[in-house]
CSV table of C-alpha atoms and ligand atoms in Angstrom, one decimal:
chain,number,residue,atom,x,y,z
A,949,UNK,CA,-4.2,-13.2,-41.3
A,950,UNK,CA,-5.1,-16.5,-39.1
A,951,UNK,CA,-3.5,-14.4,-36.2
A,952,UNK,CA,-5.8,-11.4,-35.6
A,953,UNK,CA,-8.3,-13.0,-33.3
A,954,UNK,CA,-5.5,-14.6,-31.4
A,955,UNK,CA,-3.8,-10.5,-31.2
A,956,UNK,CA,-7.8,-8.9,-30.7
A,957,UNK,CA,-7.4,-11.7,-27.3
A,958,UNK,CA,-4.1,-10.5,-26.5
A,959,UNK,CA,-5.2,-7.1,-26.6
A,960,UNK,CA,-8.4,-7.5,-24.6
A,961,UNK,CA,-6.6,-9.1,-22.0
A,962,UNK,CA,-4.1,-6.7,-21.7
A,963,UNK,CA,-6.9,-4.3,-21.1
A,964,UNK,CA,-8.6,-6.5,-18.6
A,965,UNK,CA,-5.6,-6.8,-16.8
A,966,UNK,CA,-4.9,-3.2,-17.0
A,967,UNK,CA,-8.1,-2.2,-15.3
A,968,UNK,CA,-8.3,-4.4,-12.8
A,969,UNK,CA,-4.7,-3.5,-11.6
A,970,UNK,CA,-6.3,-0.2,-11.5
A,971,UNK,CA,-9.2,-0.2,-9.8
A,972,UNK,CA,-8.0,-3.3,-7.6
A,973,UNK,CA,-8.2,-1.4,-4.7
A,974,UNK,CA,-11.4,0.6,-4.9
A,975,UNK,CA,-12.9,-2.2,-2.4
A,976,UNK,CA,-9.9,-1.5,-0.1
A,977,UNK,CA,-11.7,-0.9,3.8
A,978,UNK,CA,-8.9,-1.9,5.8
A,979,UNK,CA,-5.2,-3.3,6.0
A,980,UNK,CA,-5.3,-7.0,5.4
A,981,UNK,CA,-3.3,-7.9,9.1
A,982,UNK,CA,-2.9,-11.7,8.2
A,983,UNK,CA,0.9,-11.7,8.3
A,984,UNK,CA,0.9,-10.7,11.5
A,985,UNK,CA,0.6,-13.9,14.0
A,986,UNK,CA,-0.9,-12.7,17.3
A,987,UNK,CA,-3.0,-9.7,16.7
A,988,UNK,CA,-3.0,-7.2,19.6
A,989,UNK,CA,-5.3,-4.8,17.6
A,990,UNK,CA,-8.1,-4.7,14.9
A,991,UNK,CA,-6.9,-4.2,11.3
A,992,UNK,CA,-6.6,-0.6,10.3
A,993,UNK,CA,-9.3,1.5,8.7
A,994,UNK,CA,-8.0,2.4,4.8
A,995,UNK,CA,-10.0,3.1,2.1
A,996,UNK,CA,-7.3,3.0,-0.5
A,997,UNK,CA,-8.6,4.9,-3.2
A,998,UNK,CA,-10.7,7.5,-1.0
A,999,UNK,CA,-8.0,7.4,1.0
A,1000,UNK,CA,-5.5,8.3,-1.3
A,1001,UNK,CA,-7.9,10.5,-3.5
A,1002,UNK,CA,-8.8,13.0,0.1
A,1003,UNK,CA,-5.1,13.4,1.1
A,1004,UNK,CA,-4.5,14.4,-2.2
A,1005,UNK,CA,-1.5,11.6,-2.6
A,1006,UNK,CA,-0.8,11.6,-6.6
A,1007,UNK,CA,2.6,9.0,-6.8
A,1008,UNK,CA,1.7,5.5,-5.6
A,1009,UNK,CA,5.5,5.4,-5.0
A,1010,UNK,CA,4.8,7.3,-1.8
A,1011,UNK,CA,4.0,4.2,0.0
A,1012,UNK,CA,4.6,1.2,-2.7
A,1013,UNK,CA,8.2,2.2,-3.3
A,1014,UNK,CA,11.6,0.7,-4.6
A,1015,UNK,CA,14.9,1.8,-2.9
A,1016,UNK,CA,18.1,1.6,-4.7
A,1017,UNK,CA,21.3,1.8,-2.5
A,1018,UNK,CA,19.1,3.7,0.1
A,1019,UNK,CA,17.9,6.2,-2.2
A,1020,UNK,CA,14.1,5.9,-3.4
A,1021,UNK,CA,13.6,5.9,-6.9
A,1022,UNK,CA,12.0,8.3,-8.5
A,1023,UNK,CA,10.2,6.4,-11.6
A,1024,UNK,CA,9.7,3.0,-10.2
A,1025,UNK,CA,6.6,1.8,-7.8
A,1026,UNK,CA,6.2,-1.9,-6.1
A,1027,UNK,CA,2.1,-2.0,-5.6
A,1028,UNK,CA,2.3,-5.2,-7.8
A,1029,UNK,CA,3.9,-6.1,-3.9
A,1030,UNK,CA,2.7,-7.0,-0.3
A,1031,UNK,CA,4.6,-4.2,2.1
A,1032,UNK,CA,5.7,-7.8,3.7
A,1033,UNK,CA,7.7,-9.4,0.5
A,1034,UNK,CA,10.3,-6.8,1.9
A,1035,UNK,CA,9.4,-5.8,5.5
A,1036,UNK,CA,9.2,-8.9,7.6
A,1037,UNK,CA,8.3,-9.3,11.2
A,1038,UNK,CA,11.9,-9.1,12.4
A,1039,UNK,CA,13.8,-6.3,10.3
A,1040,UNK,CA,17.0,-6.1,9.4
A,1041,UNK,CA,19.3,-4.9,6.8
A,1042,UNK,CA,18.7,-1.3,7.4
A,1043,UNK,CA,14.9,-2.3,6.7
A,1044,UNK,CA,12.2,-1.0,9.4
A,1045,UNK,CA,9.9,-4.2,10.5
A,1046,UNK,CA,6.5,-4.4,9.2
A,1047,UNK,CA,4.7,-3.0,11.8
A,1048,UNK,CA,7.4,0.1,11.7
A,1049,UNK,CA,7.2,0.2,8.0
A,1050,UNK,CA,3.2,0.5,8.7
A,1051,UNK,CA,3.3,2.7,11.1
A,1052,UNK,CA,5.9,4.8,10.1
A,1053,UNK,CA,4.6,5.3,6.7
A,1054,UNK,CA,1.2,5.7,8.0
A,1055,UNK,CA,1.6,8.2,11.3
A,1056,UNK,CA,4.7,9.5,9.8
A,1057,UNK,CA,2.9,11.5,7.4
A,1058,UNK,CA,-0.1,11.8,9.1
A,1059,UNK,CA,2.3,13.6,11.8
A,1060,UNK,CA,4.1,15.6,9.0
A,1061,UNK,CA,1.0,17.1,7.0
A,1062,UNK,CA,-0.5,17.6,10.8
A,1063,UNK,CA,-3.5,15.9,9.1
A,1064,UNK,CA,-5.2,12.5,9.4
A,1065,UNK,CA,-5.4,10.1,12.5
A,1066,UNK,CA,-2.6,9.1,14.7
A,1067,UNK,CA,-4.0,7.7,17.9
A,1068,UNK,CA,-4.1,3.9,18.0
A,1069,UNK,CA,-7.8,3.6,18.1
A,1070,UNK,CA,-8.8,6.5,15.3
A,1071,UNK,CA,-7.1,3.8,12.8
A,1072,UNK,CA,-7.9,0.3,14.7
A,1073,UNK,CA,-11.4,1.1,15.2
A,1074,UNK,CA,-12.9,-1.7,17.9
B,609,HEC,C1,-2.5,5.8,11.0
B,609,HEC,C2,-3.0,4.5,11.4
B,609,HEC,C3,-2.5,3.8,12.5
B,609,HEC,C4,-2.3,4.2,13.8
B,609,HEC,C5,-2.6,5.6,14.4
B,609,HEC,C6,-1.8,3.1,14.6
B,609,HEC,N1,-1.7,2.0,13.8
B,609,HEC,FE1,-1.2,0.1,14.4
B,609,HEC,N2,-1.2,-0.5,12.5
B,609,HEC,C7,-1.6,0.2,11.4
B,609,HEC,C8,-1.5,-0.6,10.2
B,609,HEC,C9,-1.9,-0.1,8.8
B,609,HEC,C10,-1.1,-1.8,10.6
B,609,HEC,C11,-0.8,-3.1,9.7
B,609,HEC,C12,-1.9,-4.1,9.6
B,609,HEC,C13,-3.2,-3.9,10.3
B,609,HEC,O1,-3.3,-4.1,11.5
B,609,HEC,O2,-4.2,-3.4,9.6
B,609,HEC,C14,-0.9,-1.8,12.0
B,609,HEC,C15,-0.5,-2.9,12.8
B,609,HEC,C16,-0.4,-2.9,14.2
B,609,HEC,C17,-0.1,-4.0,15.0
B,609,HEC,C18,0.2,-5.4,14.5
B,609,HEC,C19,-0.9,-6.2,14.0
B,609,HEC,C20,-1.9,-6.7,15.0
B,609,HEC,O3,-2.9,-7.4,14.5
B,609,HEC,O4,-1.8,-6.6,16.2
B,609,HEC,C21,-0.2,-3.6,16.3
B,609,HEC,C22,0.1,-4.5,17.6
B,609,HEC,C23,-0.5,-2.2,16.3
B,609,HEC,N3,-0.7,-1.8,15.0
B,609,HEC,C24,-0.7,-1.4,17.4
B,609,HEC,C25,-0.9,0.0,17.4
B,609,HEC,C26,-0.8,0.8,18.6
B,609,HEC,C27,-0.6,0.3,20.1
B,609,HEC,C28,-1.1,2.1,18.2
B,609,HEC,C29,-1.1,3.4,19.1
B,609,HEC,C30,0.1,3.6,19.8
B,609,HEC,C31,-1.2,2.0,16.8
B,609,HEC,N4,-1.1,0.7,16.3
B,609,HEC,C32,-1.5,3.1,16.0
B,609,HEC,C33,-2.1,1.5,11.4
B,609,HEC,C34,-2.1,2.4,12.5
B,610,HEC,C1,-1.0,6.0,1.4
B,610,HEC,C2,-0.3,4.9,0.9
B,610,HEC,C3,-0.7,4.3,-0.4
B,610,HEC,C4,-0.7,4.9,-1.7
B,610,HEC,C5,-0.4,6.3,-2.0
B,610,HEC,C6,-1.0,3.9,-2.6
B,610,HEC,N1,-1.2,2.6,-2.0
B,610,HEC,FE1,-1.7,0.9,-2.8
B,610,HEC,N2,-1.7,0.0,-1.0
B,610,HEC,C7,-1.3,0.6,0.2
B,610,HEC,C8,-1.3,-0.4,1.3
B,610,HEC,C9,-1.0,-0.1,2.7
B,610,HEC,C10,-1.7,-1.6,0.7
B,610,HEC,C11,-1.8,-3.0,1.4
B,610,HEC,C12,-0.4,-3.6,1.2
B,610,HEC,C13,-0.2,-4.9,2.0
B,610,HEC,O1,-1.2,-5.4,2.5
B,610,HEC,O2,0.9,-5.3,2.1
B,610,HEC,C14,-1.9,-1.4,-0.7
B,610,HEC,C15,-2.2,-2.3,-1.7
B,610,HEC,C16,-2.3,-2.1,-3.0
B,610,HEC,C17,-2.5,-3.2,-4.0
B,610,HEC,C18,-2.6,-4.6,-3.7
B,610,HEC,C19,-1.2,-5.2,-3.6
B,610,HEC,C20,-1.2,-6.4,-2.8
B,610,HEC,O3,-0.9,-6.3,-1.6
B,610,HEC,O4,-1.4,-7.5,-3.4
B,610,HEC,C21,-2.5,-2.6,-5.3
B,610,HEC,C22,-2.7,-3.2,-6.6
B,610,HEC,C23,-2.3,-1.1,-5.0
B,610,HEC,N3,-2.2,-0.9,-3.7
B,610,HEC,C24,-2.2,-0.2,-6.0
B,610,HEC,C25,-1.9,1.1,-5.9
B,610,HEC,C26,-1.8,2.1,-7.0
B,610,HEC,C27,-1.9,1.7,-8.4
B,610,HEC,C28,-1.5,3.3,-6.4
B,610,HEC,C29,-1.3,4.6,-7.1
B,610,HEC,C30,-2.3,5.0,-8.0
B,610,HEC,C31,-1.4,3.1,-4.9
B,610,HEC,N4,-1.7,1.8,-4.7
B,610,HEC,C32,-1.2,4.1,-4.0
B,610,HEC,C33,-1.0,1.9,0.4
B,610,HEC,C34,-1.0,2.9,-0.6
B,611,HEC,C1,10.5,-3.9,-3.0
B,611,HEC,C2,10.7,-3.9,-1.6
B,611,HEC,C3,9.8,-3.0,-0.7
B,611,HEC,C4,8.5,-2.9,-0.7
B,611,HEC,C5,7.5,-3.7,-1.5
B,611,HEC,C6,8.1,-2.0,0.4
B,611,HEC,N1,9.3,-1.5,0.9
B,611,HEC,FE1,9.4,-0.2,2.5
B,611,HEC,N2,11.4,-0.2,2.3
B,611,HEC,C7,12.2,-1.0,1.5
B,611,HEC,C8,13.6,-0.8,1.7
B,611,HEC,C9,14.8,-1.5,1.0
B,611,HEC,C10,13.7,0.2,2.8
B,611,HEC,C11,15.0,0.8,3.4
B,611,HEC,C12,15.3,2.1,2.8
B,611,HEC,C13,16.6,2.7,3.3
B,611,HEC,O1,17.6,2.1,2.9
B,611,HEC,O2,16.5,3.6,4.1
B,611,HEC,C14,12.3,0.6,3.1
B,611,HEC,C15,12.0,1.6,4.0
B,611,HEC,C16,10.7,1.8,4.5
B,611,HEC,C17,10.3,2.8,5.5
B,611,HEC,C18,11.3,3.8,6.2
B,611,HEC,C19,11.8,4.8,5.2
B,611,HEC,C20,10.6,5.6,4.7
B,611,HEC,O3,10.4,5.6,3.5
B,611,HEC,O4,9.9,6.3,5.5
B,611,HEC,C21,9.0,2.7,5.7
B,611,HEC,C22,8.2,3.5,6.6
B,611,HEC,C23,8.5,1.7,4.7
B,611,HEC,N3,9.5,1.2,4.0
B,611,HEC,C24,7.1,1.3,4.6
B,611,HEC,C25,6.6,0.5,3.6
B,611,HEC,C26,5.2,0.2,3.3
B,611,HEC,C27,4.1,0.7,4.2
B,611,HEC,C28,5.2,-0.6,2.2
B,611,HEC,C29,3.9,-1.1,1.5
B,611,HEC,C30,2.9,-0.1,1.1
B,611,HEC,C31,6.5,-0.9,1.8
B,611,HEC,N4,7.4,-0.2,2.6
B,611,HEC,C32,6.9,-1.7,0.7
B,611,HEC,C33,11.7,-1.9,0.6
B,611,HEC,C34,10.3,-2.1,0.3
B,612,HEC,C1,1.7,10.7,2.2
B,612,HEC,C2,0.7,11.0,3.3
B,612,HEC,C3,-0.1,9.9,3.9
B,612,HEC,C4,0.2,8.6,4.1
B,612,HEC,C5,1.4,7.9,3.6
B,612,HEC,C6,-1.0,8.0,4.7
B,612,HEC,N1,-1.9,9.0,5.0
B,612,HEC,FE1,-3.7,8.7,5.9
B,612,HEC,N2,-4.2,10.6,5.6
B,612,HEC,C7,-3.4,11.6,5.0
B,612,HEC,C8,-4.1,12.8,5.0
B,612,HEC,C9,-3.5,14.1,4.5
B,612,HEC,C10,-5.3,12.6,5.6
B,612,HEC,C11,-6.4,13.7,5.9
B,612,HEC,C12,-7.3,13.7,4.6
B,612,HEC,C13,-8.4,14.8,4.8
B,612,HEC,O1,-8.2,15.7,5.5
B,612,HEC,O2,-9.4,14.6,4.2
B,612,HEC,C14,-5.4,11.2,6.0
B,612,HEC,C15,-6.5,10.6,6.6
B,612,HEC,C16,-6.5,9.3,7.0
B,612,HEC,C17,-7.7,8.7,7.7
B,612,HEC,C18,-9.0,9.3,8.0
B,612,HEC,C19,-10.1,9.0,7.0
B,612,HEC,C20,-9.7,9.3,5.6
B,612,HEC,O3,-9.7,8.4,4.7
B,612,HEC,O4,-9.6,10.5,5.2
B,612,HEC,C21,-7.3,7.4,7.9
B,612,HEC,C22,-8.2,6.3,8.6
B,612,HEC,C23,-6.0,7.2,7.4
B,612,HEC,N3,-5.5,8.4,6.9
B,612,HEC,C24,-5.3,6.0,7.5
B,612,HEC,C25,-4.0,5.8,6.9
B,612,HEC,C26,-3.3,4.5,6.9
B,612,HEC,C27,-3.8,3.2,7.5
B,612,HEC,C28,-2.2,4.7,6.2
B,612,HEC,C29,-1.0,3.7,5.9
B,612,HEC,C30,-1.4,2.5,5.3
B,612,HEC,C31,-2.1,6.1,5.8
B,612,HEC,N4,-3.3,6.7,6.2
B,612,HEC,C32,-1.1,6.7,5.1
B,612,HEC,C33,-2.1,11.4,4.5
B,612,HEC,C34,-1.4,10.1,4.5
């Protein structure tokens, strides 16, 4: 019995941590461009969840996925991940650089759905 406050903790934490994983983002404005060294640009305009929410995007796998073999997995996601833990500046691998892995995720379906911005200063707003 000495154990049930120590598994009511457990259990509130878990929730904490649950819904601050899931509302993490709702403060999202723009793409954090820190990992970049000489910025040519201003950081890009994103409102995650709005974002997200407007374009009518349901799987978060659609931009934070997991590719096995060079197939995307269907059931796993990697926004516990920075795009840059896998895409670094360089590329390599068979693994677009950051700034293609931005862009083409990005203007590549912005230029599919024939919706959303695709000129350079629509998304880095001066
Ligand atoms: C759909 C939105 C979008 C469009 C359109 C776009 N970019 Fe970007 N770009 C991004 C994102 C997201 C990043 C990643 C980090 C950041 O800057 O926020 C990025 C990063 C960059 C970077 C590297 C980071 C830096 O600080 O310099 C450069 C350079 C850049 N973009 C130039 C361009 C140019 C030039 C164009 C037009 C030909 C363009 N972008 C169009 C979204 C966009
Ligand atoms: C349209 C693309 C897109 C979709 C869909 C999307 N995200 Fe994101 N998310 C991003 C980008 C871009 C970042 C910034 C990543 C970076 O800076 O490397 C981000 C960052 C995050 C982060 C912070 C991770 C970090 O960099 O520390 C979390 C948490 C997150 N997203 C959760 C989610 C969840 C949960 C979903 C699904 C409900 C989701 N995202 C759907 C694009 C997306
Ligand atoms: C866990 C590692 C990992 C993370 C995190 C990751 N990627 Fe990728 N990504 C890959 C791998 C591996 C490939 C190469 C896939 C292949 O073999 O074609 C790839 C391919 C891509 C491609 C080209 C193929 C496609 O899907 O259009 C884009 C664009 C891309 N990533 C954007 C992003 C963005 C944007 C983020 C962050 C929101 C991100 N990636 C996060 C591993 C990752
Ligand atoms: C899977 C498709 C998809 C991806 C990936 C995507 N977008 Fe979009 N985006 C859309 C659609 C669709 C709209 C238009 C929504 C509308 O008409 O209300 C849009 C609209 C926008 C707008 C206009 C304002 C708004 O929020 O509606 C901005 C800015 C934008 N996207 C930036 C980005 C950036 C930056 C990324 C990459 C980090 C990105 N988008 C990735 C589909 C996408």
């Amino acid at each position: 019995m000495r154990n049930i406050p120590l598994i009511a903790l457990f259990f509130l934490i878990g929730i904490i941590v649950t819904i601050n994983v899931g509302w993490a983002q709702e403060d999202m404005e723009v793409v954090d461009n820190s990992v970049f060294e000489n910025h040519q640009r201003t950081p890009s305009v994103f409102f995650h969840d709005e974002h997200n929410e407007n374009a009518g995007i349901d799987g978060c796998a659609e931009c934070h996925h997991i590719y096995e073999k060079g197939e995307r997995l269907e059931d796993e996601s990697s926004e516990d991940q920075s795009c840059s833990d896998c895409h670094n500046l360089e590329g390599g691998d068979g693994q677009p650089s950051l700034i293609k892995a931005f862009h083409g995720n990005c203007k590549g379906c912005h230029l599919d759905e024939k919706k959303g911005p695709i000129l350079c200063g629509e998304c880095h707003v001066k």
